[in-house]
């Protein structure tokens, strides 16, 4: 009779995240995760087909937490500037946390093929939050403005040399006449 381990998937994710940040993407292995959890490597593969899928799940779990926090904070933003800053800070935190991992992870051929899909999903999530702010604060919505600003935000947050103050100036000019 197989032994039943409570919260096994959570244990696998916790172990994998720990190893991911201790050893890096290249050195983290499914076998290492299994050993850390005290289970057979096949058990890890029952939950995740590959290391890529496991790392994607770790990142997705964090992203969901961050996007919920952004949504919560933005629900009380007084204007687009405050909401945009909240979003920028959340995305920047995520980018900074996963920067080293992403550099290694992004080199995988199957990950590179999926990048545009992930990018579009992030844009859609951020755009939806921006649209809610536009409706609440300005009683208007513009899908193209929200998408455009979301793409700029995502790109700026991934570039350390692009300071938020510059982004803020551009945003201020765009919405100056609306306030």
Short mmCIF file of the C-alpha atoms (twelve columns), coordinates in Angstrom:
data_MODEL
# 
_entry.id   MODEL 
# 
loop_
_atom_site.group_PDB 
_atom_site.id 
_atom_site.type_symbol 
_atom_site.label_atom_id 
_atom_site.label_alt_id 
_atom_site.label_comp_id 
_atom_site.label_asym_id 
_atom_site.label_seq_id 
_atom_site.Cartn_x 
_atom_site.Cartn_y 
_atom_site.Cartn_z 
_atom_site.pdbx_PDB_model_num 
ATOM 1   C CA . UNK A 1   0.000   0.000  0.000   1 
ATOM 2   C CA . UNK A 2   1.505   3.358  -1.007  1 
ATOM 3   C CA . UNK A 3   2.081   5.826  1.775   1 
ATOM 4   C CA . UNK A 4   -0.048  8.936  1.684   1 
ATOM 5   C CA . UNK A 5   1.725   12.194 2.370   1 
ATOM 6   C CA . UNK A 6   -0.483  15.130 3.229   1 
ATOM 7   C CA . UNK A 7   -0.001  18.304 1.204   1 
ATOM 8   C CA . UNK A 8   2.564   16.563 -0.991  1 
ATOM 9   C CA . UNK A 9   2.202   18.965 -3.895  1 
ATOM 10  C CA . UNK A 10  2.783   21.919 -1.568  1 
ATOM 11  C CA . UNK A 11  5.852   20.167 -0.127  1 
ATOM 12  C CA . UNK A 12  7.186   19.587 -3.635  1 
ATOM 13  C CA . UNK A 13  6.644   23.251 -4.538  1 
ATOM 14  C CA . UNK A 14  8.243   24.489 -1.314  1 
ATOM 15  C CA . UNK A 15  11.258  22.234 -1.774  1 
ATOM 16  C CA . UNK A 16  11.613  23.115 -5.453  1 
ATOM 17  C CA . UNK A 17  11.437  26.844 -4.729  1 
ATOM 18  C CA . UNK A 18  14.076  26.526 -2.011  1 
ATOM 19  C CA . UNK A 19  16.395  24.559 -4.330  1 
ATOM 20  C CA . UNK A 20  15.689  26.903 -7.227  1 
ATOM 21  C CA . UNK A 21  16.928  29.907 -5.279  1 
ATOM 22  C CA . UNK A 22  19.769  28.073 -3.546  1 
ATOM 23  C CA . UNK A 23  21.179  26.272 -6.596  1 
ATOM 24  C CA . UNK A 24  19.740  28.111 -9.578  1 
ATOM 25  C CA . UNK A 25  17.646  26.791 -12.431 1 
ATOM 26  C CA . UNK A 26  20.434  24.815 -14.113 1 
ATOM 27  C CA . UNK A 27  21.438  22.940 -10.942 1 
ATOM 28  C CA . UNK A 28  17.975  22.275 -9.562  1 
ATOM 29  C CA . UNK A 29  16.848  18.768 -10.513 1 
ATOM 30  C CA . UNK A 30  13.670  16.770 -10.132 1 
ATOM 31  C CA . UNK A 31  15.773  14.147 -8.355  1 
ATOM 32  C CA . UNK A 32  17.038  16.773 -5.906  1 
ATOM 33  C CA . UNK A 33  13.477  17.884 -5.195  1 
ATOM 34  C CA . UNK A 34  12.437  14.276 -4.616  1 
ATOM 35  C CA . UNK A 35  15.371  13.658 -2.265  1 
ATOM 36  C CA . UNK A 36  14.602  16.842 -0.342  1 
ATOM 37  C CA . UNK A 37  10.976  15.713 0.076   1 
ATOM 38  C CA . UNK A 38  11.912  12.117 0.913   1 
ATOM 39  C CA . UNK A 39  9.934   10.688 -2.007  1 
ATOM 40  C CA . UNK A 40  10.677  8.832  -5.231  1 
ATOM 41  C CA . UNK A 41  11.525  10.955 -8.259  1 
ATOM 42  C CA . UNK A 42  8.604   9.345  -10.116 1 
ATOM 43  C CA . UNK A 43  6.253   10.869 -7.566  1 
ATOM 44  C CA . UNK A 44  7.486   14.353 -8.487  1 
ATOM 45  C CA . UNK A 45  6.907   13.514 -12.161 1 
ATOM 46  C CA . UNK A 46  3.340   12.452 -11.298 1 
ATOM 47  C CA . UNK A 47  2.699   16.090 -10.379 1 
ATOM 48  C CA . UNK A 48  4.948   17.841 -12.923 1 
ATOM 49  C CA . UNK A 49  5.976   16.464 -16.316 1 
ATOM 50  C CA . UNK A 50  9.229   18.403 -16.360 1 
ATOM 51  C CA . UNK A 51  11.438  20.796 -14.470 1 
ATOM 52  C CA . UNK A 52  10.118  23.568 -16.737 1 
ATOM 53  C CA . UNK A 53  6.557   22.841 -15.614 1 
ATOM 54  C CA . UNK A 54  7.608   22.794 -11.960 1 
ATOM 55  C CA . UNK A 55  9.429   26.123 -12.223 1 
ATOM 56  C CA . UNK A 56  6.508   27.618 -14.158 1 
ATOM 57  C CA . UNK A 57  4.163   26.561 -11.339 1 
ATOM 58  C CA . UNK A 58  6.428   28.159 -8.712  1 
ATOM 59  C CA . UNK A 59  6.504   31.412 -10.662 1 
ATOM 60  C CA . UNK A 60  2.777   31.290 -11.366 1 
ATOM 61  C CA . UNK A 61  1.997   30.796 -7.692  1 
ATOM 62  C CA . UNK A 62  4.026   33.901 -6.808  1 
ATOM 63  C CA . UNK A 63  2.540   35.876 -9.701  1 
ATOM 64  C CA . UNK A 64  -1.004  35.080 -8.555  1 
ATOM 65  C CA . UNK A 65  -0.150  36.318 -5.054  1 
ATOM 66  C CA . UNK A 66  1.367   39.517 -6.459  1 
ATOM 67  C CA . UNK A 67  -1.484  40.207 -8.882  1 
ATOM 68  C CA . UNK A 68  -4.050  39.756 -6.071  1 
ATOM 69  C CA . UNK A 69  -2.079  42.192 -3.927  1 
ATOM 70  C CA . UNK A 70  -1.925  44.666 -6.827  1 
ATOM 71  C CA . UNK A 71  -5.681  44.329 -7.413  1 
ATOM 72  C CA . UNK A 72  -6.417  44.871 -3.728  1 
ATOM 73  C CA . UNK A 73  -4.197  47.951 -3.444  1 
ATOM 74  C CA . UNK A 74  -5.371  49.397 -6.769  1 
ATOM 75  C CA . UNK A 75  -9.013  49.085 -5.744  1 
ATOM 76  C CA . UNK A 76  -8.478  52.119 -3.521  1 
ATOM 77  C CA . UNK A 77  -6.088  54.040 -5.797  1 
ATOM 78  C CA . UNK A 78  -7.213  57.653 -6.112  1 
ATOM 79  C CA . UNK A 79  -5.941  58.126 -9.658  1 
ATOM 80  C CA . UNK A 80  -4.068  56.454 -12.493 1 
ATOM 81  C CA . UNK A 81  -0.718  57.638 -11.125 1 
ATOM 82  C CA . UNK A 82  -1.178  55.924 -7.767  1 
ATOM 83  C CA . UNK A 83  -2.510  52.755 -9.398  1 
ATOM 84  C CA . UNK A 84  0.283   52.649 -11.955 1 
ATOM 85  C CA . UNK A 85  2.916   53.015 -9.223  1 
ATOM 86  C CA . UNK A 86  1.335   50.164 -7.243  1 
ATOM 87  C CA . UNK A 87  1.395   47.997 -10.352 1 
ATOM 88  C CA . UNK A 88  4.959   48.966 -11.223 1 
ATOM 89  C CA . UNK A 89  6.166   48.148 -7.706  1 
ATOM 90  C CA . UNK A 90  4.454   44.742 -7.751  1 
ATOM 91  C CA . UNK A 91  5.783   43.788 -11.170 1 
ATOM 92  C CA . UNK A 92  9.263   45.075 -10.273 1 
ATOM 93  C CA . UNK A 93  9.270   42.960 -7.112  1 
ATOM 94  C CA . UNK A 94  8.407   39.856 -9.143  1 
ATOM 95  C CA . UNK A 95  11.005  40.650 -11.802 1 
ATOM 96  C CA . UNK A 96  13.704  41.270 -9.217  1 
ATOM 97  C CA . UNK A 97  12.902  38.051 -7.341  1 
ATOM 98  C CA . UNK A 98  13.065  35.901 -10.468 1 
ATOM 99  C CA . UNK A 99  15.653  37.791 -12.518 1 
ATOM 100 C CA . UNK A 100 18.486  35.264 -12.144 1 
ATOM 101 C CA . UNK A 101 16.132  32.310 -12.479 1 
ATOM 102 C CA . UNK A 102 14.447  33.843 -15.520 1 
ATOM 103 C CA . UNK A 103 17.790  34.409 -17.246 1 
ATOM 104 C CA . UNK A 104 18.565  30.686 -17.032 1 
ATOM 105 C CA . UNK A 105 14.985  29.471 -17.466 1 
ATOM 106 C CA . UNK A 106 14.387  31.658 -20.508 1 
ATOM 107 C CA . UNK A 107 17.215  29.929 -22.393 1 
ATOM 108 C CA . UNK A 108 15.244  26.683 -22.587 1 
ATOM 109 C CA . UNK A 109 13.901  26.204 -26.119 1 
ATOM 110 C CA . UNK A 110 10.376  25.173 -25.087 1 
ATOM 111 C CA . UNK A 111 10.167  28.126 -22.683 1 
ATOM 112 C CA . UNK A 112 11.209  30.580 -25.413 1 
ATOM 113 C CA . UNK A 113 8.410   29.307 -27.632 1 
ATOM 114 C CA . UNK A 114 5.873   29.986 -24.875 1 
ATOM 115 C CA . UNK A 115 7.164   33.463 -23.966 1 
ATOM 116 C CA . UNK A 116 4.795   35.429 -26.232 1 
ATOM 117 C CA . UNK A 117 1.816   33.577 -24.730 1 
ATOM 118 C CA . UNK A 118 2.949   34.358 -21.166 1 
ATOM 119 C CA . UNK A 119 3.635   37.969 -22.094 1 
ATOM 120 C CA . UNK A 120 0.148   38.407 -23.572 1 
ATOM 121 C CA . UNK A 121 -1.422  36.894 -20.463 1 
ATOM 122 C CA . UNK A 122 0.456   39.304 -18.193 1 
ATOM 123 C CA . UNK A 123 -0.544  42.235 -20.404 1 
ATOM 124 C CA . UNK A 124 -4.196  41.169 -20.239 1 
ATOM 125 C CA . UNK A 125 -4.124  40.912 -16.437 1 
ATOM 126 C CA . UNK A 126 -2.445  44.290 -15.982 1 
ATOM 127 C CA . UNK A 127 -4.673  45.909 -18.598 1 
ATOM 128 C CA . UNK A 128 -7.796  44.750 -16.786 1 
ATOM 129 C CA . UNK A 129 -6.610  46.394 -13.563 1 
ATOM 130 C CA . UNK A 130 -5.768  49.629 -15.402 1 
ATOM 131 C CA . UNK A 131 -9.189  49.628 -17.048 1 
ATOM 132 C CA . UNK A 132 -10.860 49.364 -13.643 1 
ATOM 133 C CA . UNK A 133 -8.855  52.367 -12.428 1 
ATOM 134 C CA . UNK A 134 -9.788  54.381 -15.535 1 
ATOM 135 C CA . UNK A 135 -13.472 53.620 -15.065 1 
ATOM 136 C CA . UNK A 136 -13.444 54.353 -11.333 1 
ATOM 137 C CA . UNK A 137 -11.321 57.514 -11.460 1 
ATOM 138 C CA . UNK A 138 -12.202 59.014 -14.846 1 
ATOM 139 C CA . UNK A 139 -15.493 57.341 -15.748 1 
ATOM 140 C CA . UNK A 140 -13.989 56.157 -19.011 1 
ATOM 141 C CA . UNK A 141 -12.283 53.123 -20.422 1 
ATOM 142 C CA . UNK A 142 -9.981  52.635 -23.353 1 
ATOM 143 C CA . UNK A 143 -8.771  49.124 -24.015 1 
ATOM 144 C CA . UNK A 144 -5.916  50.320 -26.221 1 
ATOM 145 C CA . UNK A 145 -4.614  52.780 -23.640 1 
ATOM 146 C CA . UNK A 146 -4.730  50.069 -20.974 1 
ATOM 147 C CA . UNK A 147 -2.901  47.568 -23.179 1 
ATOM 148 C CA . UNK A 148 -0.337  50.185 -24.226 1 
ATOM 149 C CA . UNK A 149 0.338   51.239 -20.625 1 
ATOM 150 C CA . UNK A 150 0.529   47.610 -19.496 1 
ATOM 151 C CA . UNK A 151 3.140   46.815 -22.132 1 
ATOM 152 C CA . UNK A 152 5.157   49.883 -21.171 1 
ATOM 153 C CA . UNK A 153 4.896   49.004 -17.483 1 
ATOM 154 C CA . UNK A 154 6.008   45.409 -18.046 1 
ATOM 155 C CA . UNK A 155 8.930   46.455 -20.246 1 
ATOM 156 C CA . UNK A 156 10.043  49.236 -17.903 1 
ATOM 157 C CA . UNK A 157 9.886   46.983 -14.837 1 
ATOM 158 C CA . UNK A 158 12.255  44.527 -16.496 1 
ATOM 159 C CA . UNK A 159 14.865  47.177 -17.285 1 
ATOM 160 C CA . UNK A 160 16.845  48.400 -14.289 1 
ATOM 161 C CA . UNK A 161 18.167  51.371 -16.235 1 
ATOM 162 C CA . UNK A 162 14.632  52.705 -16.756 1 
ATOM 163 C CA . UNK A 163 13.722  54.628 -13.625 1 
ATOM 164 C CA . UNK A 164 10.129  54.938 -12.505 1 
ATOM 165 C CA . UNK A 165 10.357  58.742 -12.352 1 
ATOM 166 C CA . UNK A 166 10.734  58.857 -16.153 1 
ATOM 167 C CA . UNK A 167 7.742   56.601 -16.587 1 
ATOM 168 C CA . UNK A 168 5.773   58.720 -14.141 1 
ATOM 169 C CA . UNK A 169 6.508   61.894 -16.129 1 
ATOM 170 C CA . UNK A 170 5.176   60.278 -19.303 1 
ATOM 171 C CA . UNK A 171 2.072   59.058 -17.496 1 
ATOM 172 C CA . UNK A 172 1.496   62.502 -16.005 1 
ATOM 173 C CA . UNK A 173 1.634   64.108 -19.458 1 
ATOM 174 C CA . UNK A 174 -0.807  61.556 -20.869 1 
ATOM 175 C CA . UNK A 175 -3.384  62.094 -18.128 1 
ATOM 176 C CA . UNK A 176 -2.766  65.755 -17.346 1 
ATOM 177 C CA . UNK A 177 -5.819  66.958 -19.251 1 
ATOM 178 C CA . UNK A 178 -8.095  64.354 -17.617 1 
ATOM 179 C CA . UNK A 179 -7.488  65.557 -14.070 1 
# 
